[in-house]
């Protein structure tokens, strides 16, 4: 097959991580795009940015006005991969937060940090077996719930049901995510991270703290198949960015 046609087929058929129909697309599409197109052709491939030294690539998702994906350039399957909690792992969430600038460039007007979010789905809530962090607008109702919850949040976990699921939240009192390393923070609370991490989803949302300083809320949910919860934190994002029209 002509290589360009093959690449086009990947781009047309495969960039919809959160909207693929299970079984209808290869779970390795993202890996093939990053490994075979973005890394060898940095600056000219489908990714808007490829930084093999830092260990990540940035790809515009086909779904949404401004949704981007932050994807490792190394083979890392997802939440269950033990390499993401190592001290020498790339600071994926910090790099992902930097891409909110790209989201804003695609909107009718720039949005503040508290309208932005990052999400990674669990093993049961994803369609691709290459780690990818969704970078996009937060749902307006979720932003409202976080604003109400912020005065009651601290460094420990607090129950915060969202979207009908049993999320829990903790405050990250930092101006940016550099060095915060949410994967490691989540793993520290687990008796056996190797077995448990893959069943969790992780969401980071920008917020304004009670003292007016910028910060973040870290949200976690775990798989509960009996009650239909696949731990897909992407559900807290809005790929249509309706929050643009919210006060």
Coordinates of N, CA and C in Angstrom, one line a residue:
X1 N 0.8 -1.2 0.0 CA 0.0 0.0 0.0 C 0.9 1.2 0.0
X2 N 0.5 2.2 -0.8 CA 1.2 3.5 -0.8 C 1.3 4.0 0.7
X3 N 2.5 4.4 1.1 CA 2.7 4.8 2.5 C 1.9 6.0 2.9
X4 N 1.7 7.0 2.0 CA 0.9 8.2 2.3 C -0.5 7.8 2.5
X5 N -1.0 6.9 1.6 CA -2.4 6.4 1.8 C -2.6 5.7 3.1
X6 N -1.6 4.9 3.5 CA -1.6 4.2 4.7 C -1.7 5.2 5.9
X7 N -0.8 6.2 5.9 CA -0.8 7.2 6.9 C -2.2 7.9 7.0
X8 N -2.7 8.3 5.8 CA -4.0 9.0 5.8 C -5.1 8.1 6.4
X9 N -5.0 6.8 6.1 CA -6.0 5.9 6.7 C -5.9 5.9 8.2
X10 N -4.7 5.9 8.7 CA -4.5 5.9 10.2 C -5.1 7.2 10.8
X11 N -4.9 8.3 10.1 CA -5.3 9.6 10.6 C -6.9 9.7 10.6
X12 N -7.4 9.2 9.5 CA -8.9 9.3 9.3 C -9.6 8.3 10.2
X13 N -9.0 7.1 10.3 CA -9.7 6.1 11.1 C -9.3 5.9 12.5
X14 N -8.2 6.5 13.0 CA -7.7 6.2 14.3 C -7.5 7.2 15.3
X15 N -7.7 8.5 15.0 CA -7.4 9.5 16.0 C -8.5 9.8 17.0
X16 N -9.5 9.0 17.0 CA -10.6 9.2 17.9 C -10.5 8.2 19.1
X17 N -9.7 8.6 20.1 CA -9.4 7.7 21.2 C -10.6 7.4 22.1
X18 N -11.4 8.4 22.4 CA -12.5 8.3 23.3 C -13.8 7.9 22.6
X19 N -13.8 7.8 21.3 CA -15.1 7.6 20.5 C -15.0 6.4 19.6
X20 N -13.9 5.6 19.7 CA -13.9 4.4 18.9 C -14.9 3.4 19.3
X21 N -15.4 2.6 18.4 CA -16.3 1.5 18.7 C -15.4 0.3 19.0
X22 N -15.6 -0.3 20.2 CA -14.7 -1.4 20.6 C -14.7 -2.5 19.5
X23 N -13.5 -2.9 19.2 CA -13.3 -4.0 18.2 C -13.2 -3.5 16.8
X24 N -13.6 -2.3 16.5 CA -13.6 -1.8 15.1 C -12.4 -1.2 14.6
X25 N -11.5 -0.9 15.5 CA -10.2 -0.2 15.2 C -9.1 -0.9 16.0
X26 N -7.9 -0.9 15.5 CA -6.8 -1.5 16.2 C -6.5 -0.7 17.5
X27 N -6.2 -1.3 18.6 CA -5.9 -0.6 19.8 C -4.5 0.0 19.8
X28 N -3.8 -0.3 18.7 CA -2.4 0.2 18.6 C -2.2 1.3 17.6
X29 N -3.3 1.9 17.2 CA -3.2 3.0 16.2 C -2.4 4.1 16.6
X30 N -2.6 4.6 17.9 CA -1.8 5.7 18.4 C -0.3 5.4 18.4
X31 N 0.0 4.2 18.8 CA 1.4 3.8 18.9 C 2.0 3.8 17.5
X32 N 1.3 3.3 16.5 CA 1.9 3.3 15.1 C 2.1 4.7 14.6
X33 N 1.1 5.6 14.9 CA 1.2 7.0 14.5 C 2.5 7.7 15.1
X34 N 2.6 7.6 16.4 CA 3.7 8.2 17.1 C 5.0 7.6 16.7
X35 N 5.1 6.3 16.8 CA 6.4 5.6 16.6 C 6.8 5.6 15.2
X36 N 5.9 5.4 14.2 CA 6.3 5.3 12.8 C 6.2 6.6 12.0
X37 N 5.5 7.6 12.5 CA 5.3 8.8 11.8 C 5.8 10.0 12.5
X38 N 5.5 10.2 13.8 CA 5.9 11.4 14.5 C 7.3 11.4 14.8
X39 N 7.8 10.3 15.4 CA 9.2 10.3 15.8 C 10.2 10.4 14.7
X40 N 10.0 9.6 13.6 CA 11.0 9.6 12.5 C 10.9 10.9 11.7
X41 N 9.7 11.6 11.7 CA 9.5 12.8 10.9 C 9.1 14.0 11.8
X42 N 9.8 14.2 12.9 CA 9.5 15.3 13.8 C 9.4 16.6 13.1
X43 N 8.3 17.3 13.2 CA 8.2 18.6 12.6 C 7.5 18.5 11.2
X44 N 7.4 17.3 10.7 CA 6.8 17.1 9.4 C 5.7 16.0 9.4
X45 N 5.6 15.3 10.5 CA 4.6 14.2 10.6 C 3.3 14.7 11.1
X46 N 2.4 13.8 11.5 CA 1.0 14.3 11.9 C 1.0 14.9 13.3
X47 N 2.0 14.7 14.1 CA 2.0 15.4 15.4 C 2.4 16.8 15.3
X48 N 1.8 17.7 16.1 CA 2.2 19.1 16.1 C 3.5 19.4 16.8
X49 N 3.8 18.4 17.7 CA 5.1 18.5 18.4 C 5.6 17.1 18.7
X50 N 6.9 16.9 18.5 CA 7.5 15.6 18.9 C 8.8 15.9 19.6
X51 N 8.9 15.5 20.8 CA 10.2 15.7 21.6 C 10.6 14.4 22.1
X52 N 11.4 13.6 21.3 CA 11.9 12.3 21.8 C 12.8 12.5 23.1
X53 N 13.5 13.6 23.2 CA 14.4 13.8 24.3 C 13.5 13.9 25.6
X54 N 12.5 14.7 25.6 CA 11.6 14.8 26.7 C 10.7 13.6 26.8
X55 N 10.4 12.9 25.7 CA 9.7 11.6 25.8 C 8.2 11.7 25.4
X56 N 7.8 12.7 24.7 CA 6.4 12.8 24.3 C 6.1 13.5 23.0
X57 N 4.9 13.2 22.5 CA 4.5 13.8 21.2 C 3.1 14.4 21.5
X58 N 2.7 15.4 20.7 CA 1.4 16.1 20.8 C 0.6 16.0 19.5
X59 N -0.6 15.4 19.6 CA -1.4 15.1 18.5 C -2.8 15.7 18.6
X60 N -3.2 16.4 17.6 CA -4.6 16.9 17.6 C -5.6 15.8 17.3
X61 N -6.5 15.6 18.2 CA -7.5 14.6 18.1 C -8.6 15.0 17.1
X62 N -9.1 14.0 16.3 CA -10.2 14.4 15.4 C -11.4 14.8 16.1
X63 N -11.6 14.3 17.3 CA -12.9 14.7 18.1 C -12.6 16.0 18.8
X64 N -13.6 16.9 18.6 CA -13.5 18.2 19.4 C -12.9 19.3 18.7
X65 N -13.3 20.5 19.2 CA -12.8 21.7 18.6 C -11.3 21.9 18.9
X66 N -10.9 21.6 20.2 CA -9.5 21.9 20.6 C -8.8 20.8 21.2
X67 N -9.4 19.6 21.3 CA -8.8 18.5 22.0 C -7.5 18.0 21.5
X68 N -6.5 17.9 22.3 CA -5.2 17.4 22.0 C -4.9 16.1 22.8
X69 N -3.9 15.3 22.4 CA -3.5 14.2 23.1 C -2.0 14.3 23.3
X70 N -1.6 14.1 24.6 CA -0.2 14.0 24.9 C 0.2 12.5 25.0
X71 N 1.1 12.1 24.2 CA 1.4 10.6 24.0 C 2.9 10.4 24.2
X72 N 3.3 9.4 25.0 CA 4.7 9.1 25.2 C 5.3 8.6 23.8
X73 N 6.6 8.9 23.6 CA 7.2 8.4 22.4 C 7.8 7.0 22.6
X74 N 7.8 6.5 23.9 CA 8.1 5.1 24.2 C 6.9 4.3 24.3
X75 N 7.0 3.0 24.2 CA 5.8 2.1 24.3 C 5.4 2.0 25.8
X76 N 4.3 2.6 26.1 CA 3.8 2.6 27.5 C 2.3 2.4 27.3
X77 N 1.7 1.3 27.8 CA 0.4 0.9 27.5 C -0.7 1.9 28.1
X78 N -0.5 2.2 29.4 CA -1.5 3.1 30.0 C -1.3 3.1 31.5
X79 N -2.4 3.3 32.3 CA -2.3 3.5 33.7 C -1.7 2.3 34.4
X80 N -1.8 1.1 33.8 CA -1.2 -0.1 34.5 C 0.3 -0.3 34.3
X81 N 0.9 0.5 33.5 CA 2.3 0.4 33.2 C 3.1 0.9 34.3
X82 N 4.0 0.1 35.0 CA 4.7 0.6 36.2 C 5.7 1.7 35.9
X83 N 6.1 1.8 34.7 CA 7.1 2.9 34.4 C 6.6 4.3 34.6
X84 N 5.3 4.5 34.6 CA 4.8 5.9 34.7 C 5.0 6.4 36.2
X85 N 5.2 5.6 37.1 CA 5.4 6.1 38.5 C 6.9 6.1 38.9
X86 N 7.8 5.8 38.1 CA 9.2 5.8 38.4 C 9.6 7.3 38.5
X87 N 10.6 7.5 39.3 CA 11.1 8.9 39.5 C 11.8 9.5 38.3
X88 N 12.3 8.6 37.4 CA 12.9 9.1 36.2 C 12.0 9.1 35.0
X89 N 10.7 8.9 35.2 CA 9.7 8.9 34.1 C 9.5 10.4 33.6
X90 N 9.3 10.6 32.4 CA 8.9 11.9 31.9 C 7.8 12.5 32.7
X91 N 7.8 13.8 32.9 CA 6.7 14.5 33.7 C 5.5 14.7 32.8
X92 N 4.8 13.6 32.5 CA 3.8 13.7 31.5 C 2.7 14.7 31.7
X93 N 2.2 14.7 33.0 CA 1.1 15.7 33.2 C 1.6 17.1 33.1
X94 N 2.8 17.4 33.5 CA 3.3 18.8 33.4 C 3.4 19.2 31.9
X95 N 3.9 18.2 31.1 CA 4.0 18.5 29.6 C 2.6 18.6 29.0
X96 N 1.6 17.8 29.5 CA 0.3 17.9 29.0 C -0.4 19.2 29.3
X97 N -0.1 19.7 30.5 CA -0.8 21.0 30.9 C -0.3 22.1 30.0
X98 N 1.0 22.0 29.6 CA 1.5 23.0 28.7 C 0.7 23.1 27.4
X99 N 0.1 22.0 27.0 CA -0.7 22.0 25.7 C -2.0 22.6 25.8
X100 N -2.4 23.1 27.0 CA -3.7 23.8 27.0 C -3.6 25.1 26.2
X101 N -2.4 25.6 26.0 CA -2.2 26.7 25.1 C -2.7 26.4 23.7
X102 N -2.4 25.2 23.2 CA -2.9 24.8 21.9 C -4.4 24.7 21.8
X103 N -5.0 24.2 22.9 CA -6.5 24.1 23.0 C -7.0 25.6 22.8
X104 N -6.5 26.5 23.5 CA -7.0 27.9 23.5 C -6.8 28.5 22.1
X105 N -5.7 28.1 21.4 CA -5.5 28.7 20.1 C -6.6 28.3 19.1
X106 N -7.3 27.2 19.4 CA -8.4 26.7 18.5 C -9.8 27.2 18.9
X107 N -9.8 27.9 20.0 CA -11.1 28.4 20.4 C -11.4 29.8 20.0
X108 N -12.6 30.3 20.1 CA -13.0 31.6 19.6 C -12.3 32.7 20.5
X109 N -12.1 32.3 21.8 CA -11.4 33.2 22.7 C -10.7 32.4 23.8
X110 N -9.6 32.9 24.3 CA -8.8 32.1 25.3 C -9.6 31.9 26.6
X111 N -9.5 30.8 27.2 CA -10.1 30.4 28.4 C -9.1 30.4 29.6
X112 N -9.5 30.7 30.8 CA -8.6 30.6 31.9 C -8.3 29.2 32.3
X113 N -7.3 29.0 33.2 CA -6.8 27.7 33.6 C -7.9 26.8 34.2
X114 N -8.9 27.5 34.9 CA -9.9 26.7 35.6 C -11.0 26.2 34.6
X115 N -10.8 26.5 33.4 CA -11.7 25.9 32.3 C -11.1 24.7 31.6
X116 N -9.8 24.4 32.0 CA -9.1 23.4 31.3 C -8.9 22.1 32.2
X117 N -8.7 21.0 31.5 CA -8.5 19.8 32.2 C -7.7 18.8 31.5
X118 N -7.1 17.8 32.2 CA -6.4 16.7 31.6 C -7.0 15.4 32.1
X119 N -7.1 14.4 31.3 CA -7.7 13.1 31.7 C -7.0 11.9 31.1
X120 N -6.9 10.9 31.8 CA -6.4 9.6 31.3 C -7.4 8.5 31.8
X121 N -7.8 7.7 30.9 CA -8.8 6.7 31.3 C -8.2 5.4 31.8
X122 N -9.0 4.6 32.4 CA -8.5 3.3 32.9 C -8.4 2.3 31.8
X123 N -7.9 1.1 32.1 CA -7.8 0.0 31.1 C -9.2 -0.3 30.6
X124 N -10.2 -0.2 31.4 CA -11.6 -0.5 31.0 C -12.3 0.6 30.3
X125 N -11.7 1.8 30.4 CA -12.4 3.0 29.8 C -11.7 3.6 28.6
X126 N -10.7 2.8 28.0 CA -10.0 3.4 26.9 C -10.1 2.4 25.7
X127 N -9.8 2.9 24.5 CA -9.8 2.1 23.3 C -8.4 1.9 22.8
X128 N -7.4 2.6 23.3 CA -6.0 2.5 22.7 C -5.1 2.0 23.8
X129 N -4.2 1.2 23.4 CA -3.2 0.6 24.3 C -1.8 1.3 24.2
X130 N -1.9 2.6 24.1 CA -0.7 3.5 24.2 C -1.2 4.7 25.1
X131 N -0.4 4.9 26.2 CA -0.8 5.9 27.1 C -1.1 7.2 26.4
X132 N -2.1 7.9 26.7 CA -2.4 9.2 26.1 C -3.3 10.0 27.1
X133 N -2.9 11.3 27.3 CA -3.6 12.2 28.2 C -4.4 13.1 27.3
X134 N -5.7 13.1 27.6 CA -6.6 14.0 26.9 C -6.5 15.5 27.4
X135 N -6.3 16.4 26.6 CA -6.2 17.8 27.0 C -7.3 18.6 26.4
X136 N -8.2 19.1 27.2 CA -9.4 19.8 26.6 C -10.2 20.6 27.7
X137 N -11.2 21.2 27.3 CA -12.1 22.0 28.2 C -12.8 21.0 29.2
X138 N -13.1 21.6 30.3 CA -13.8 20.8 31.3 C -15.3 21.1 31.1
X139 N -16.2 20.1 31.5 CA -17.6 20.3 31.4 C -18.0 21.5 32.4
X140 N -18.9 22.3 31.9 CA -19.4 23.5 32.8 C -19.9 23.0 34.1
X141 N -20.7 21.9 34.2 CA -21.2 21.5 35.4 C -20.2 20.9 36.4
X142 N -19.1 20.4 35.8 CA -18.0 19.9 36.6 C -17.2 21.1 37.2
X143 N -17.0 22.1 36.4 CA -16.3 23.3 36.9 C -17.1 23.9 38.0
X144 N -18.5 24.0 37.9 CA -19.3 24.5 38.9 C -19.2 23.7 40.2
X145 N -19.2 22.4 40.1 CA -19.0 21.5 41.3 C -17.7 21.7 41.9
X146 N -16.6 21.9 41.1 CA -15.3 22.1 41.7 C -15.2 23.4 42.4
X147 N -15.8 24.4 41.9 CA -15.8 25.7 42.5 C -16.4 25.7 43.9
X148 N -17.5 24.9 44.0 CA -18.2 24.7 45.3 C -17.3 23.9 46.3
X149 N -16.6 22.9 45.7 CA -15.9 22.0 46.6 C -14.5 22.5 47.0
X150 N -13.9 23.4 46.3 CA -12.5 23.9 46.6 C -12.3 24.3 48.0
X151 N -13.2 25.1 48.6 CA -13.0 25.5 50.0 C -12.9 24.3 51.0
X152 N -13.4 23.2 50.6 CA -13.4 22.0 51.5 C -12.4 21.0 51.2
X153 N -11.5 21.3 50.2 CA -10.5 20.3 49.8 C -9.1 20.6 50.4
X154 N -8.4 19.6 50.6 CA -7.0 19.7 51.1 C -6.1 18.7 50.5
X155 N -5.0 18.4 51.1 CA -4.0 17.5 50.6 C -4.5 16.0 50.6
X156 N -5.5 15.7 51.5 CA -6.0 14.4 51.6 C -7.2 14.2 50.6
X157 N -7.6 13.0 50.5 CA -8.7 12.7 49.6 C -10.1 13.0 50.2
X158 N -11.0 13.6 49.4 CA -12.4 13.9 49.8 C -13.3 13.3 48.8
X159 N -14.4 12.7 49.2 CA -15.3 12.1 48.3 C -16.0 13.3 47.5
X160 N -16.1 13.1 46.2 CA -16.7 14.1 45.4 C -17.4 13.5 44.2
X161 N -18.6 13.0 44.3 CA -19.4 12.4 43.2 C -19.5 13.3 42.0
X162 N -19.2 12.9 40.9 CA -19.3 13.7 39.6 C -19.8 12.8 38.5
X163 N -20.7 13.3 37.7 CA -21.2 12.6 36.6 C -21.8 11.2 36.9
X164 N -22.3 11.1 38.2 CA -22.9 9.9 38.7 C -22.0 8.8 39.1
X165 N -20.7 9.2 39.2 CA -19.7 8.2 39.6 C -18.9 8.7 40.9
X166 N -18.3 7.7 41.6 CA -17.8 7.9 42.9 C -16.3 8.5 42.8
X167 N -16.2 9.7 42.3 CA -14.9 10.3 42.3 C -14.5 10.7 43.7
X168 N -13.2 10.9 43.9 CA -12.6 11.5 45.1 C -11.6 12.6 44.6
X169 N -11.4 13.6 45.4 CA -10.7 14.8 45.0 C -9.7 15.2 46.1
X170 N -8.6 15.8 45.6 CA -7.6 16.3 46.5 C -7.0 17.6 45.9
X171 N -6.6 18.5 46.7 CA -6.1 19.8 46.2 C -4.6 19.7 46.0
X172 N -4.2 20.2 44.8 CA -2.8 20.4 44.5 C -2.5 21.8 44.5
X173 N -1.9 22.3 45.6 CA -1.6 23.7 45.8 C -0.3 24.1 45.2
X174 N -0.3 24.2 43.8 CA 0.9 24.5 43.1 C 0.5 25.4 41.9
X175 N 1.4 26.3 41.5 CA 1.1 27.1 40.4 C 1.1 26.4 39.0
X176 N 1.9 25.3 38.9 CA 1.9 24.5 37.7 C 2.1 23.1 38.2
X177 N 2.2 22.2 37.2 CA 2.3 20.7 37.5 C 3.7 20.2 37.5
X178 N 4.7 21.0 37.2 CA 6.0 20.6 37.1 C 6.5 20.0 38.5
X179 N 6.9 18.7 38.4 CA 7.4 18.0 39.6 C 6.3 17.5 40.5
X180 N 5.0 17.7 40.2 CA 3.9 17.2 41.1 C 3.7 15.7 40.9
X181 N 3.8 15.3 39.7 CA 3.8 13.8 39.3 C 2.5 13.1 39.9
X182 N 1.4 13.4 39.3 CA 0.1 12.8 39.8 C 0.1 11.3 39.8
X183 N 0.7 10.6 38.8 CA 0.7 9.2 38.8 C 1.3 8.6 40.0
X184 N 2.5 9.2 40.5 CA 3.1 8.7 41.7 C 2.3 9.0 42.9
X185 N 1.6 10.2 42.9 CA 0.8 10.5 44.1 C -0.4 9.5 44.2
X186 N -1.0 9.1 43.1 CA -2.1 8.2 43.2 C -1.6 6.8 43.6
X187 N -0.4 6.4 43.1 CA 0.1 5.0 43.4 C 0.5 4.9 44.9
X188 N 0.9 6.0 45.5 CA 1.3 5.9 46.9 C 0.1 5.5 47.9
X189 N -1.1 5.7 47.4 CA -2.2 5.3 48.3 C -2.7 3.9 48.1
X190 N -2.0 3.2 47.3 CA -2.4 1.8 46.9 C -1.5 0.8 47.6
X191 N -2.2 -0.3 48.1 CA -1.4 -1.4 48.7 C -0.6 -2.1 47.6
X192 N -1.2 -2.3 46.4 CA -0.5 -3.0 45.3 C -0.7 -2.2 44.0
X193 N 0.1 -1.2 43.8 CA -0.1 -0.4 42.6 C 0.0 -1.2 41.3
X194 N 0.8 -2.2 41.3 CA 1.0 -3.0 40.1 C -0.3 -3.6 39.6
X195 N -1.2 -4.0 40.6 CA -2.4 -4.6 40.3 C -3.6 -3.6 40.2
X196 N -3.5 -2.5 40.9 CA -4.6 -1.6 41.1 C -4.6 -0.4 40.1
X197 N -3.5 0.1 39.7 CA -3.4 1.3 38.9 C -4.3 1.3 37.6
X198 N -4.2 0.1 36.9 CA -4.9 0.0 35.7 C -6.4 0.2 35.8
X199 N -7.0 0.0 37.0 CA -8.4 0.1 37.2 C -8.8 1.5 37.6
X200 N -7.9 2.5 37.6 CA -8.2 3.8 38.0 C -8.1 4.8 36.8
X201 N -8.8 5.9 36.9 CA -8.7 7.0 36.0 C -8.2 8.2 36.8
X202 N -7.6 9.1 36.1 CA -7.0 10.3 36.7 C -7.3 11.5 35.9
X203 N -7.8 12.5 36.6 CA -8.2 13.8 36.0 C -7.6 15.0 36.8
X204 N -7.0 15.9 36.1 CA -6.5 17.1 36.7 C -7.2 18.3 36.1
X205 N -7.7 19.1 37.0 CA -8.5 20.3 36.6 C -7.9 21.6 37.2
X206 N -7.7 22.6 36.4 CA -7.3 23.9 37.0 C -8.3 24.5 37.8
X207 N -7.9 25.1 38.9 CA -8.9 25.8 39.8 C -8.2 27.1 40.3
X208 N -9.1 27.9 40.9 CA -8.6 29.1 41.6 C -8.9 28.8 43.1
X209 N -7.8 28.8 43.9 CA -7.9 28.4 45.3 C -8.6 29.5 46.1
X210 N -9.0 29.2 47.3 CA -9.7 30.1 48.2 C -9.0 31.4 48.3
X211 N -7.7 31.4 48.3 CA -6.9 32.7 48.5 C -6.7 33.4 47.1
X212 N -7.3 32.9 46.1 CA -7.2 33.5 44.8 C -6.0 33.0 43.9
X213 N -5.1 32.2 44.5 CA -4.0 31.7 43.8 C -4.4 30.5 42.9
X214 N -3.7 30.3 41.8 CA -4.0 29.2 40.9 C -3.6 27.9 41.5
X215 N -4.3 26.9 41.2 CA -3.9 25.5 41.7 C -4.6 24.5 40.9
X216 N -4.7 23.3 41.4 CA -5.3 22.2 40.6 C -6.1 21.3 41.6
X217 N -7.1 20.6 41.0 CA -7.8 19.5 41.7 C -7.4 18.2 41.0
X218 N -7.0 17.3 41.8 CA -6.7 15.9 41.3 C -7.9 15.0 41.6
X219 N -8.5 14.4 40.5 CA -9.6 13.6 40.7 C -9.3 12.2 40.3
X220 N -9.9 11.2 41.1 CA -9.6 9.8 40.8 C -10.9 9.1 40.9
X221 N -11.1 8.1 40.1 CA -12.2 7.2 40.1 C -11.7 5.8 39.8
X222 N -12.4 4.7 40.2 CA -11.9 3.4 39.9 C -13.1 2.6 39.3
X223 N -12.7 1.6 38.6 CA -13.7 0.7 37.9 C -14.7 0.1 38.8
X224 N -15.9 0.1 38.4 CA -17.0 -0.5 39.1 C -18.0 -1.0 38.0
X225 N -17.6 -2.2 37.4 CA -18.4 -2.6 36.3 C -19.8 -3.0 36.7
X226 N -20.0 -3.4 37.9 CA -21.4 -3.8 38.3 C -22.3 -2.6 38.2
X227 N -21.8 -1.4 38.4 CA -22.6 -0.2 38.3 C -22.3 0.6 37.1
X228 N -21.7 0.0 36.1 CA -21.5 0.6 34.8 C -20.4 1.7 34.8
X229 N -19.5 1.7 35.8 CA -18.5 2.7 35.8 C -17.2 2.1 35.3
X230 N -16.8 2.5 34.1 CA -15.6 2.0 33.5 C -14.3 2.9 33.8
X231 N -14.5 3.8 34.7 CA -13.4 4.7 35.1 C -12.8 5.5 33.9
X232 N -13.7 6.2 33.2 CA -13.2 7.0 32.1 C -13.3 8.5 32.4
X233 N -12.3 9.0 33.0 CA -12.3 10.4 33.4 C -12.5 11.4 32.3
X234 N -12.3 10.9 31.1 CA -12.6 11.8 29.9 C -14.1 12.3 29.9
X235 N -15.0 11.6 30.6 CA -16.4 11.9 30.7 C -16.5 13.3 31.4
X236 N -15.5 13.8 32.1 CA -15.6 15.1 32.8 C -15.2 16.2 31.9
X237 N -14.8 15.9 30.7 CA -14.4 16.9 29.7 C -15.5 17.1 28.7
X238 N -15.4 18.3 28.1 CA -16.4 18.6 27.0 C -15.7 19.0 25.7
X239 N -15.7 18.0 24.8 CA -15.0 18.2 23.6 C -15.6 19.3 22.6
X240 N -16.8 19.8 23.0 CA -17.4 20.9 22.2 C -17.1 22.2 22.9
X241 N -16.4 22.2 24.0 CA -16.0 23.4 24.7 C -17.2 24.4 24.9
X242 N -18.3 23.9 25.4 CA -19.4 24.8 25.6 C -19.1 25.9 26.7
X243 N -18.1 25.6 27.5 CA -17.8 26.5 28.5 C -17.3 27.9 28.0
X244 N -17.0 27.9 26.7 CA -16.7 29.2 26.1 C -17.8 30.2 26.2
X245 N -19.1 29.7 26.3 CA -20.2 30.6 26.4 C -20.7 30.8 27.8
X246 N -20.0 30.2 28.7 CA -20.5 30.3 30.1 C -19.8 31.5 30.8
X247 N -20.5 32.1 31.8 CA -19.9 33.2 32.5 C -18.8 32.8 33.5

